[in-house]
Amino acid sequence: MLRPGGADLTIAGGVREFGRATPGVIAVRDGDRELTYGALDERSSRLACALLSTGLSTGDRVALLCGNRLEYPEIAAGIAKAGLVLVPINPRLTAPEVSFILGHSGARLLITDSPSRPDAIQLGPFYERFLDSARAVDPWVAVDERDPFCIAYTAGTTGDPKGVLISHRSRALTFYATALEWGIGPGRRTIAVAPMYHGAGFAFAYAAVYCGATVSMLRAFQPDALLDMIARDGAQSVFLVPTHAQLLRGAFSSMPALPTLDTLYFNAAALPKVLKEWVFEAFPGVGVHELYGSTEAGVVSNLRPADARRKAGTVGHPWFATQVRIVGPDGRPVGPGEPGELYSRSPYLMNGYHENPAATAACTTPDGFLTSGDIVIRDEEGFLSIVDRVKDVIITGGVNVYPRDVEEVLLTHPAIAECAVVGEPDEHWGERVVAYLVGREPVDGAVLEAYLRERLAGFKVPKQYRTVAALPRNAAGKILKRELRSTP
């Protein structure tokens, strides 16, 4: 009797498959440089052999410190072909932050485009010689699909960053589901807008080369550069974060025609309703998705275009093969319309935190669910709305205030471009509500207070307004509220 089986899923799989099926198709574009699937497959095999020739063995870690560029997919694929583990690093980190990640991950080798790292394999002529010295033969090092292909370090909003162990299986399944959901498959074209050193940026850019599409590298985000690239390369599906939409809105009074674009999908933070309405108007005829997830959980939910307007403010239903559980402070499930902490279980979950079993245990349940750290509400139709981070809820005078409720109303005021609401210590109330504002034009606090009191309960109205030039954000575009709380 035949038994179903086959090779384990690895993130090198798609490069191998399309390197043979469509070797002449462009896999990656970076300015004037292009890489076909045949070349991507060969170069990643050369890199795998070159890495193994240095004495590295299965499971050893290799760090990659660079931004979006042509070599990123081939390096990820080469590391996987060699049975090694990728450690992506944000090039904007300081030297001590980089040193922490290198030490904590146990990385034995660093590949970088930074000239300040003479101890590393430098992208450019040295890297090309490194590849040329190796055989163009795929070593086919066996790996278990549940083993990590990557240790992705969190942004460190609460102390030192934690290393998230992400398996080959979790990301390979994410890539296939991405092709199904957002059209990143054979014959399609997309753009690596978000940085590939971040979990979502990597997943949605690398999905292209895993699934036979073409990805163009946007090295640095500029609104006009993005639109030029969409037009030049004929991009159809593009992943953005809300910050990108905000910058596009500020840069253009009207958007130019982009006839190839048919799909936009957003992540990192909930799209404010006002900004989402602008996206609908700026990109008529384009299907707008809003997804929700994290590095640890992968994609958890997606709001599809058919419900995008009707259910604006939600992040849709649980994604493919995903279960969710919403529980109250007592750990019991809550009903529709009641806020609770969101847990999810899916094949996309992390393996755990590297060298940190206590942190892993603190966020997981015995039956395999992972907490998001977010408070959500599920409506009668099963749509999920993110109310706020558990740690961001403000308790003032014994009453809970969800900052997002206040932020959504603030953003309806024409003078406010961006905002963040936090709780700060108060001797009388325990915490007071404070709003940080990025304005389009000056606005008096008394005017804002009057505006909000017509639309919010009194206890939700900020006690203080602070104008800032920009809100602090991490690599994923999420606002770092901890930094705002520490602002004098």
Coordinates of C-alpha atoms in Angstrom, one line a residue:
M1 CA 0.0 0.0 0.0
L2 CA 1.4 3.4 -1.0
R3 CA 1.8 5.9 1.8
P4 CA 1.6 9.7 1.1
G5 CA 5.0 11.4 1.6
G6 CA 7.6 13.5 0.0
A7 CA 10.4 15.9 0.7
D8 CA 10.1 18.2 3.7
L9 CA 9.0 21.7 3.0
T10 CA 11.9 24.2 3.1
I11 CA 12.1 27.8 2.0
A12 CA 14.5 26.8 -0.7
G13 CA 11.8 24.7 -2.4
G14 CA 10.3 27.3 -4.6
V15 CA 13.7 28.6 -5.9
R16 CA 14.6 25.0 -6.8
E17 CA 11.3 24.3 -8.5
F18 CA 11.0 27.5 -10.6
G19 CA 14.8 27.4 -11.3
R20 CA 13.9 24.3 -13.4
A21 CA 10.4 25.1 -14.5
T22 CA 10.9 28.7 -15.6
P23 CA 14.6 29.4 -15.6
G24 CA 14.3 32.4 -18.0
V25 CA 11.6 34.2 -16.0
I26 CA 12.8 37.3 -14.0
A27 CA 12.7 36.4 -10.3
V28 CA 14.2 39.6 -8.8
R29 CA 14.7 43.2 -10.0
D30 CA 16.8 45.8 -8.3
G31 CA 17.2 49.0 -10.3
D32 CA 18.9 48.0 -13.5
R33 CA 19.9 44.6 -12.2
E34 CA 17.8 41.5 -12.8
L35 CA 18.1 37.9 -11.7
T36 CA 16.3 35.1 -13.5
Y37 CA 15.0 32.0 -11.7
G38 CA 17.8 29.9 -13.3
A39 CA 20.5 32.4 -12.0
L40 CA 18.8 32.6 -8.6
D41 CA 18.8 28.8 -8.3
E42 CA 22.5 28.6 -9.4
R43 CA 23.8 31.5 -7.3
S44 CA 22.0 30.3 -4.2
S45 CA 23.5 26.8 -4.7
R46 CA 27.0 28.4 -5.1
L47 CA 26.4 30.3 -1.9
A48 CA 25.4 27.2 0.0
C49 CA 28.5 25.3 -1.1
A50 CA 30.7 28.4 -0.3
L51 CA 29.2 28.6 3.2
L52 CA 29.7 24.9 3.9
S53 CA 33.3 25.2 2.7
T54 CA 34.0 27.5 5.7
G55 CA 33.3 24.7 8.1
L56 CA 29.7 25.6 9.0
S57 CA 27.5 22.6 9.7
T58 CA 23.7 22.0 9.8
G59 CA 21.9 24.3 12.2
D60 CA 24.7 26.9 12.4
R61 CA 23.5 30.5 12.2
V62 CA 24.4 33.0 9.5
A63 CA 23.5 36.7 10.1
L64 CA 22.5 39.0 7.2
L65 CA 22.8 42.7 7.8
C66 CA 21.5 44.7 4.8
G67 CA 18.5 46.4 3.4
N68 CA 16.3 45.3 0.4
R69 CA 18.5 44.4 -2.5
L70 CA 18.9 41.9 -5.3
E71 CA 21.0 39.5 -3.2
Y72 CA 18.6 39.1 -0.3
P73 CA 16.5 36.3 -1.7
E74 CA 19.5 34.3 -3.0
I75 CA 21.2 34.6 0.4
A76 CA 18.1 33.4 2.2
A77 CA 17.8 30.5 -0.3
G78 CA 21.5 29.7 -0.1
I79 CA 21.5 29.5 3.7
A80 CA 18.5 27.2 3.6
K81 CA 20.1 24.9 0.9
A82 CA 23.1 24.6 3.2
G83 CA 20.9 23.6 6.2
L84 CA 21.9 26.7 8.1
V85 CA 19.7 29.2 9.9
L86 CA 19.3 32.9 8.8
V87 CA 19.5 35.7 11.3
P88 CA 18.3 38.9 9.6
I89 CA 19.4 42.1 11.2
N90 CA 18.1 45.6 10.7
P91 CA 21.0 47.8 9.3
R92 CA 19.7 50.8 11.2
L93 CA 20.5 49.2 14.6
T94 CA 23.4 50.6 16.6
A95 CA 26.6 48.7 17.0
P96 CA 25.7 47.5 20.5
E97 CA 22.3 46.3 19.3
V98 CA 23.9 44.4 16.4
S99 CA 26.5 42.8 18.8
F100 CA 23.7 41.7 21.1
I101 CA 21.9 39.8 18.3
L102 CA 25.1 38.3 16.9
G103 CA 26.0 37.1 20.4
H104 CA 22.6 35.9 21.5
S105 CA 21.9 34.0 18.2
G106 CA 25.3 32.4 18.2
A107 CA 25.9 33.6 14.6
R108 CA 29.1 32.2 13.3
L109 CA 29.3 34.3 10.1
L110 CA 28.0 37.7 9.0
I111 CA 27.1 38.8 5.5
T112 CA 26.6 42.5 5.1
D113 CA 26.8 45.5 2.8
S114 CA 28.1 47.7 5.6
P115 CA 31.7 48.8 5.1
S116 CA 32.1 49.2 8.9
R117 CA 32.2 45.4 9.4
P118 CA 35.6 44.2 8.0
D119 CA 35.1 40.9 9.9
A120 CA 32.2 40.0 7.6
I121 CA 31.6 38.7 4.0
Q122 CA 31.0 42.0 2.2
L123 CA 28.4 42.2 -0.5
G124 CA 30.0 43.4 -3.8
P125 CA 33.2 42.2 -5.4
F126 CA 34.3 40.1 -2.4
Y127 CA 30.9 38.3 -2.2
E128 CA 31.0 37.7 -6.0
R129 CA 34.5 36.1 -5.6
F130 CA 33.1 34.0 -2.7
L131 CA 30.4 32.7 -5.0
D132 CA 32.7 32.1 -8.0
S133 CA 35.0 30.0 -5.8
A134 CA 32.3 27.5 -5.1
R135 CA 30.6 24.8 -7.2
A136 CA 27.3 25.5 -8.8
V137 CA 25.8 22.3 -7.3
D138 CA 22.9 22.2 -4.9
P139 CA 24.2 20.4 -1.8
W140 CA 20.7 19.3 -0.8
V141 CA 21.4 19.3 2.9
A142 CA 18.5 17.5 4.6
V143 CA 16.5 19.6 7.1
D144 CA 13.4 18.8 9.0
E145 CA 10.6 21.1 7.9
R146 CA 9.8 21.9 11.6
D147 CA 13.4 23.1 12.2
P148 CA 14.0 26.9 12.1
F149 CA 15.1 28.5 8.9
C150 CA 15.4 31.8 10.7
I151 CA 15.8 33.6 14.1
A152 CA 14.0 36.9 13.7
Y153 CA 14.6 39.4 16.5
T154 CA 11.8 41.5 17.7
A155 CA 12.1 45.3 17.8
G156 CA 12.8 45.2 21.6
T157 CA 9.9 47.5 22.7
T158 CA 10.2 45.9 26.2
G159 CA 13.8 45.3 27.1
D160 CA 16.2 43.3 25.0
P161 CA 14.8 41.9 21.7
K162 CA 13.8 38.2 21.7
G163 CA 14.8 35.8 18.9
V164 CA 11.7 34.3 17.3
L165 CA 12.4 30.8 15.9
I166 CA 10.5 30.4 12.6
S167 CA 10.3 27.0 11.0
H168 CA 10.6 26.1 7.3
R169 CA 7.1 24.6 7.4
S170 CA 5.5 27.7 8.9
R171 CA 6.9 30.1 6.3
A172 CA 6.5 27.7 3.3
L173 CA 2.8 27.3 4.1
T174 CA 2.6 31.1 4.6
F175 CA 4.0 31.6 1.1
Y176 CA 1.5 29.2 -0.5
A177 CA -1.4 30.9 1.3
T178 CA -0.1 34.3 0.3
A179 CA -0.1 33.3 -3.4
L180 CA -3.7 32.1 -2.9
E181 CA -4.9 35.2 -1.0
W182 CA -3.0 38.1 -2.5
G183 CA -2.1 36.8 -5.9
I184 CA 1.7 36.3 -5.4
G185 CA 2.1 33.5 -7.9
P186 CA 3.4 32.5 -11.4
G187 CA 3.2 35.4 -13.8
R188 CA 2.5 38.0 -11.1
R189 CA 4.6 41.0 -10.1
T190 CA 5.1 42.5 -6.6
I191 CA 7.4 44.9 -4.8
A192 CA 9.4 44.5 -1.7
V193 CA 8.3 47.7 0.0
A194 CA 8.7 46.8 3.7
P195 CA 12.2 45.8 4.8
M196 CA 13.0 42.2 4.3
Y197 CA 14.9 42.0 7.6
H198 CA 11.4 42.2 9.3
G199 CA 9.2 39.2 9.5
A200 CA 6.3 40.5 7.3
G201 CA 8.6 42.2 4.9
F202 CA 10.5 39.0 4.3
A203 CA 7.4 36.8 4.1
F204 CA 5.6 38.8 1.5
A205 CA 8.7 39.6 -0.6
Y206 CA 10.2 36.1 -0.5
A207 CA 6.8 34.6 -1.2
A208 CA 7.2 35.9 -4.8
V209 CA 10.4 33.8 -5.5
Y210 CA 8.9 30.8 -3.7
C211 CA 5.8 30.9 -5.8
G212 CA 7.1 31.8 -9.2
A213 CA 6.3 35.5 -9.3
T214 CA 8.7 38.5 -9.8
V215 CA 9.7 40.9 -7.0
S216 CA 11.2 44.3 -7.4
M217 CA 13.3 45.7 -4.6
L218 CA 12.5 49.1 -3.2
R219 CA 15.6 50.1 -1.3
A220 CA 14.1 53.0 0.6
F221 CA 10.5 54.2 0.8
Q222 CA 9.6 57.4 -1.0
P223 CA 6.1 57.9 -2.2
D224 CA 7.1 58.9 -5.7
A225 CA 9.6 56.1 -6.0
L226 CA 7.0 53.5 -5.1
L227 CA 4.5 54.7 -7.6
D228 CA 7.2 54.9 -10.3
M229 CA 8.2 51.3 -9.6
I230 CA 4.6 50.1 -9.7
A231 CA 4.2 51.8 -13.1
R232 CA 7.6 50.7 -14.5
D233 CA 7.5 47.1 -13.4
G234 CA 3.7 46.6 -13.8
A235 CA 3.2 45.5 -10.2
Q236 CA -0.1 43.9 -9.4
S237 CA -0.1 43.1 -5.7
V238 CA 1.7 45.3 -3.2
F239 CA 2.0 45.0 0.6
L240 CA 2.1 48.2 2.6
V241 CA 1.8 49.3 6.2
P242 CA -0.4 52.2 7.3
T243 CA 2.5 54.6 7.5
H244 CA 3.1 54.1 3.8
A245 CA -0.5 55.1 3.1
Q246 CA -0.2 58.1 5.3
L247 CA 3.0 59.3 3.5
L248 CA 1.3 58.7 0.1
R249 CA -1.7 60.7 1.2
G250 CA 0.5 63.6 2.3
A251 CA 2.6 63.6 -0.9
F252 CA -0.2 63.5 -3.5
S253 CA -3.4 65.4 -3.9
S254 CA -4.5 62.8 -6.4
M255 CA -3.0 59.5 -7.3
P256 CA -1.7 58.8 -10.8
A257 CA -3.3 56.0 -12.8
L258 CA -1.8 52.6 -12.0
P259 CA -3.5 50.2 -14.5
T260 CA -1.7 47.0 -13.4
L261 CA -2.3 47.4 -9.7
D262 CA -5.2 45.2 -8.5
T263 CA -4.4 44.2 -4.9
L264 CA -3.2 46.1 -1.9
Y265 CA -2.8 44.5 1.5
F266 CA -2.0 46.2 4.8
N267 CA -0.5 45.0 8.0
A268 CA 1.6 46.1 11.1
A269 CA -1.2 48.2 12.7
A270 CA -4.9 48.7 12.2
L271 CA -5.7 51.2 9.4
P272 CA -7.6 54.1 10.9
K273 CA -11.0 54.4 9.3
V274 CA -10.3 57.8 7.9
L275 CA -7.1 56.6 6.3
K276 CA -8.7 53.5 4.9
E277 CA -11.5 55.6 3.3
W278 CA -8.7 57.6 1.6
V279 CA -7.2 54.4 0.3
F280 CA -10.5 53.4 -1.3
E281 CA -10.8 56.7 -3.0
A282 CA -7.1 56.9 -4.1
F283 CA -7.0 53.4 -5.6
P284 CA -10.4 52.9 -7.2
G285 CA -11.0 49.4 -8.4
V286 CA -8.1 47.9 -6.4
G287 CA -9.0 45.1 -3.9
V288 CA -8.0 46.3 -0.4
H289 CA -7.2 43.7 2.2
E290 CA -6.3 44.4 5.8
L291 CA -4.6 41.6 7.6
Y292 CA -3.5 41.1 11.2
G293 CA -0.6 39.1 12.7
S294 CA 2.8 39.1 14.3
T295 CA 6.3 37.7 13.9
E296 CA 5.4 35.1 16.5
A297 CA 2.0 34.1 15.2
G298 CA 2.3 34.7 11.5
V299 CA -0.9 35.9 9.7
V300 CA -3.9 35.5 12.1
S301 CA -6.8 37.1 10.2
N302 CA -7.6 38.9 6.9
L303 CA -10.4 41.3 6.0
R304 CA -11.1 40.7 2.3
P305 CA -12.3 43.3 -0.3
A306 CA -15.9 42.1 -0.4
D307 CA -16.3 43.2 3.3
A308 CA -13.6 46.0 3.3
R309 CA -16.1 48.9 3.5
R310 CA -18.9 47.1 5.3
K311 CA -16.6 46.0 8.1
A312 CA -14.1 48.8 8.1
G313 CA -12.4 48.9 11.5
T314 CA -12.1 45.1 11.7
V315 CA -9.3 42.8 10.6
G316 CA -11.7 40.2 9.2
H317 CA -11.9 36.5 9.9
P318 CA -9.3 34.0 11.0
W319 CA -6.9 33.1 8.1
F320 CA -6.5 29.8 6.5
A321 CA -6.0 26.9 9.0
T322 CA -6.2 29.3 11.9
Q323 CA -8.2 29.0 15.1
V324 CA -8.7 31.8 17.5
R325 CA -9.7 32.0 21.2
I326 CA -10.8 35.2 23.0
V327 CA -10.7 35.1 26.7
G328 CA -11.5 37.5 29.5
P329 CA -9.3 38.4 32.6
D330 CA -10.5 35.2 34.3
G331 CA -9.3 33.0 31.4
R332 CA -12.8 32.1 30.2
P333 CA -14.0 32.6 26.7
V334 CA -16.0 35.8 26.1
G335 CA -19.1 36.2 23.9
P336 CA -19.7 38.4 20.8
G337 CA -19.3 42.1 21.5
E338 CA -17.2 41.5 24.7
P339 CA -13.5 42.5 24.8
G340 CA -11.0 39.8 25.5
E341 CA -7.4 38.8 24.9
L342 CA -6.8 37.0 21.5
Y343 CA -5.0 33.7 21.3
S344 CA -4.4 31.8 18.0
R345 CA -3.3 28.4 16.9
S346 CA -2.1 27.6 13.4
P347 CA 0.7 26.0 11.4
Y348 CA 2.3 29.5 11.1
L349 CA 3.2 29.8 14.8
M350 CA 6.8 30.2 15.9
N351 CA 8.7 27.4 17.5
G352 CA 9.4 29.6 20.5
Y353 CA 11.9 32.2 21.6
H354 CA 15.6 31.3 21.1
E355 CA 17.3 30.5 24.5
N356 CA 14.3 31.9 26.4
P357 CA 11.9 29.1 27.6
A358 CA 10.4 31.3 30.2
A359 CA 9.2 33.9 27.7
T360 CA 7.9 31.1 25.4
A361 CA 6.0 29.5 28.3
A362 CA 4.5 32.9 29.3
C363 CA 2.8 33.4 25.9
T364 CA 1.7 29.9 25.1
T365 CA -1.0 27.5 26.4
P366 CA -0.6 23.8 27.0
D367 CA -2.9 23.1 24.0
G368 CA -0.8 25.1 21.6
F369 CA -2.4 28.5 21.5
L370 CA -0.2 31.7 21.4
T371 CA -1.3 35.0 22.9
S372 CA -1.2 38.0 20.7
G373 CA -1.1 40.4 23.7
D374 CA -4.0 42.3 22.0
I375 CA -7.5 42.9 23.2
V376 CA -10.1 42.2 20.5
I377 CA -13.9 42.0 20.0
R378 CA -15.6 39.5 17.8
D379 CA -18.9 40.5 16.4
E380 CA -22.0 38.4 15.7
E381 CA -20.6 37.6 12.2
G382 CA -17.2 36.5 13.5
F383 CA -15.3 39.6 12.4
L384 CA -12.4 40.6 14.7
S385 CA -11.7 44.2 15.8
I386 CA -8.4 45.0 17.5
V387 CA -9.3 47.2 20.5
D388 CA -5.8 47.7 21.8
R389 CA -2.7 46.1 23.2
V390 CA -3.2 44.6 26.7
K391 CA -0.3 46.7 28.0
D392 CA -1.6 49.9 26.4
V393 CA -5.0 50.0 28.1
I394 CA -5.3 53.1 30.3
I395 CA -7.0 52.7 33.7
T396 CA -8.0 56.1 34.8
G397 CA -10.2 56.5 37.9
G398 CA -10.8 52.8 37.8
V399 CA -12.2 52.9 34.3
N400 CA -10.6 51.3 31.2
V401 CA -9.9 53.6 28.3
Y402 CA -8.8 51.9 25.0
P403 CA -6.4 54.3 23.3
R404 CA -7.6 53.4 19.8
D405 CA -11.1 54.6 20.6
V406 CA -9.6 58.1 21.2
E407 CA -7.1 57.9 18.3
E408 CA -9.9 57.1 15.8
V409 CA -11.8 60.2 16.8
L410 CA -8.7 62.4 16.8
L411 CA -7.9 61.4 13.3
T412 CA -11.2 62.6 12.0
H413 CA -10.1 66.2 12.9
P414 CA -8.7 67.9 9.7
A415 CA -5.7 69.3 11.6
I416 CA -4.4 65.9 12.8
A417 CA -2.3 63.8 10.5
E418 CA -1.2 61.2 13.0
C419 CA -1.6 60.6 16.7
A420 CA -0.9 58.2 19.6
V421 CA -2.7 58.1 22.9
V422 CA -1.0 56.7 26.0
G423 CA -1.5 56.6 29.7
E424 CA 0.9 58.4 32.1
P425 CA 1.0 58.2 35.9
D426 CA -1.4 60.6 37.7
E427 CA -1.5 61.0 41.5
H428 CA -5.3 61.5 41.5
W429 CA -6.6 59.2 38.8
G430 CA -3.9 56.6 38.7
E431 CA -3.3 57.3 35.0
R432 CA -4.2 60.2 32.8
V433 CA -4.9 60.1 29.1
V434 CA -2.3 61.9 27.0
A435 CA -2.4 62.5 23.3
Y436 CA 0.7 62.9 21.1
L437 CA -0.1 64.7 17.8
V438 CA 1.5 65.1 14.4
G439 CA -0.4 68.0 12.9
R440 CA -1.2 69.2 9.4
E441 CA -1.7 72.6 10.8
P442 CA -1.6 74.2 14.3
V443 CA -4.7 73.5 16.5
D444 CA -5.5 74.8 20.0
G445 CA -5.9 72.2 22.7
A446 CA -9.2 73.8 23.9
V447 CA -10.5 73.5 20.3
L448 CA -9.6 69.8 20.2
E449 CA -11.1 69.2 23.6
A450 CA -14.4 70.7 22.6
Y451 CA -14.3 68.6 19.4
L452 CA -13.7 65.4 21.3
R453 CA -16.3 66.0 24.0
E454 CA -18.9 66.0 21.4
R455 CA -17.8 62.6 20.3
L456 CA -16.3 60.8 23.3
A457 CA -17.3 60.2 26.9
G458 CA -15.6 62.7 29.2
F459 CA -13.2 60.2 30.9
K460 CA -11.8 59.3 27.5
V461 CA -10.9 62.9 26.6
P462 CA -7.1 63.5 26.9
K463 CA -5.9 65.6 29.8
Q464 CA -2.9 66.8 27.8
Y465 CA -2.0 67.3 24.2
R466 CA 1.6 67.2 23.0
T467 CA 2.7 68.1 19.5
V468 CA 5.6 66.1 18.0
A469 CA 7.4 66.2 14.6
A470 CA 7.0 62.4 14.2
L471 CA 5.9 59.4 16.1
P472 CA 8.6 56.8 17.0
R473 CA 8.2 53.6 15.1
N474 CA 9.9 50.2 14.8
A475 CA 10.9 48.5 11.5
A476 CA 7.4 47.3 11.0
G477 CA 5.9 50.7 11.2
K478 CA 4.3 50.1 14.6
I479 CA 4.3 53.1 17.0
L480 CA 6.6 52.6 20.0
K481 CA 4.3 53.9 22.8
R482 CA 6.9 53.0 25.4
E483 CA 9.1 55.7 24.0
L484 CA 6.3 58.2 24.2
R485 CA 5.6 57.4 27.8
S486 CA 9.2 58.1 28.6
T487 CA 9.2 61.5 26.8
P488 CA 9.7 64.3 29.4

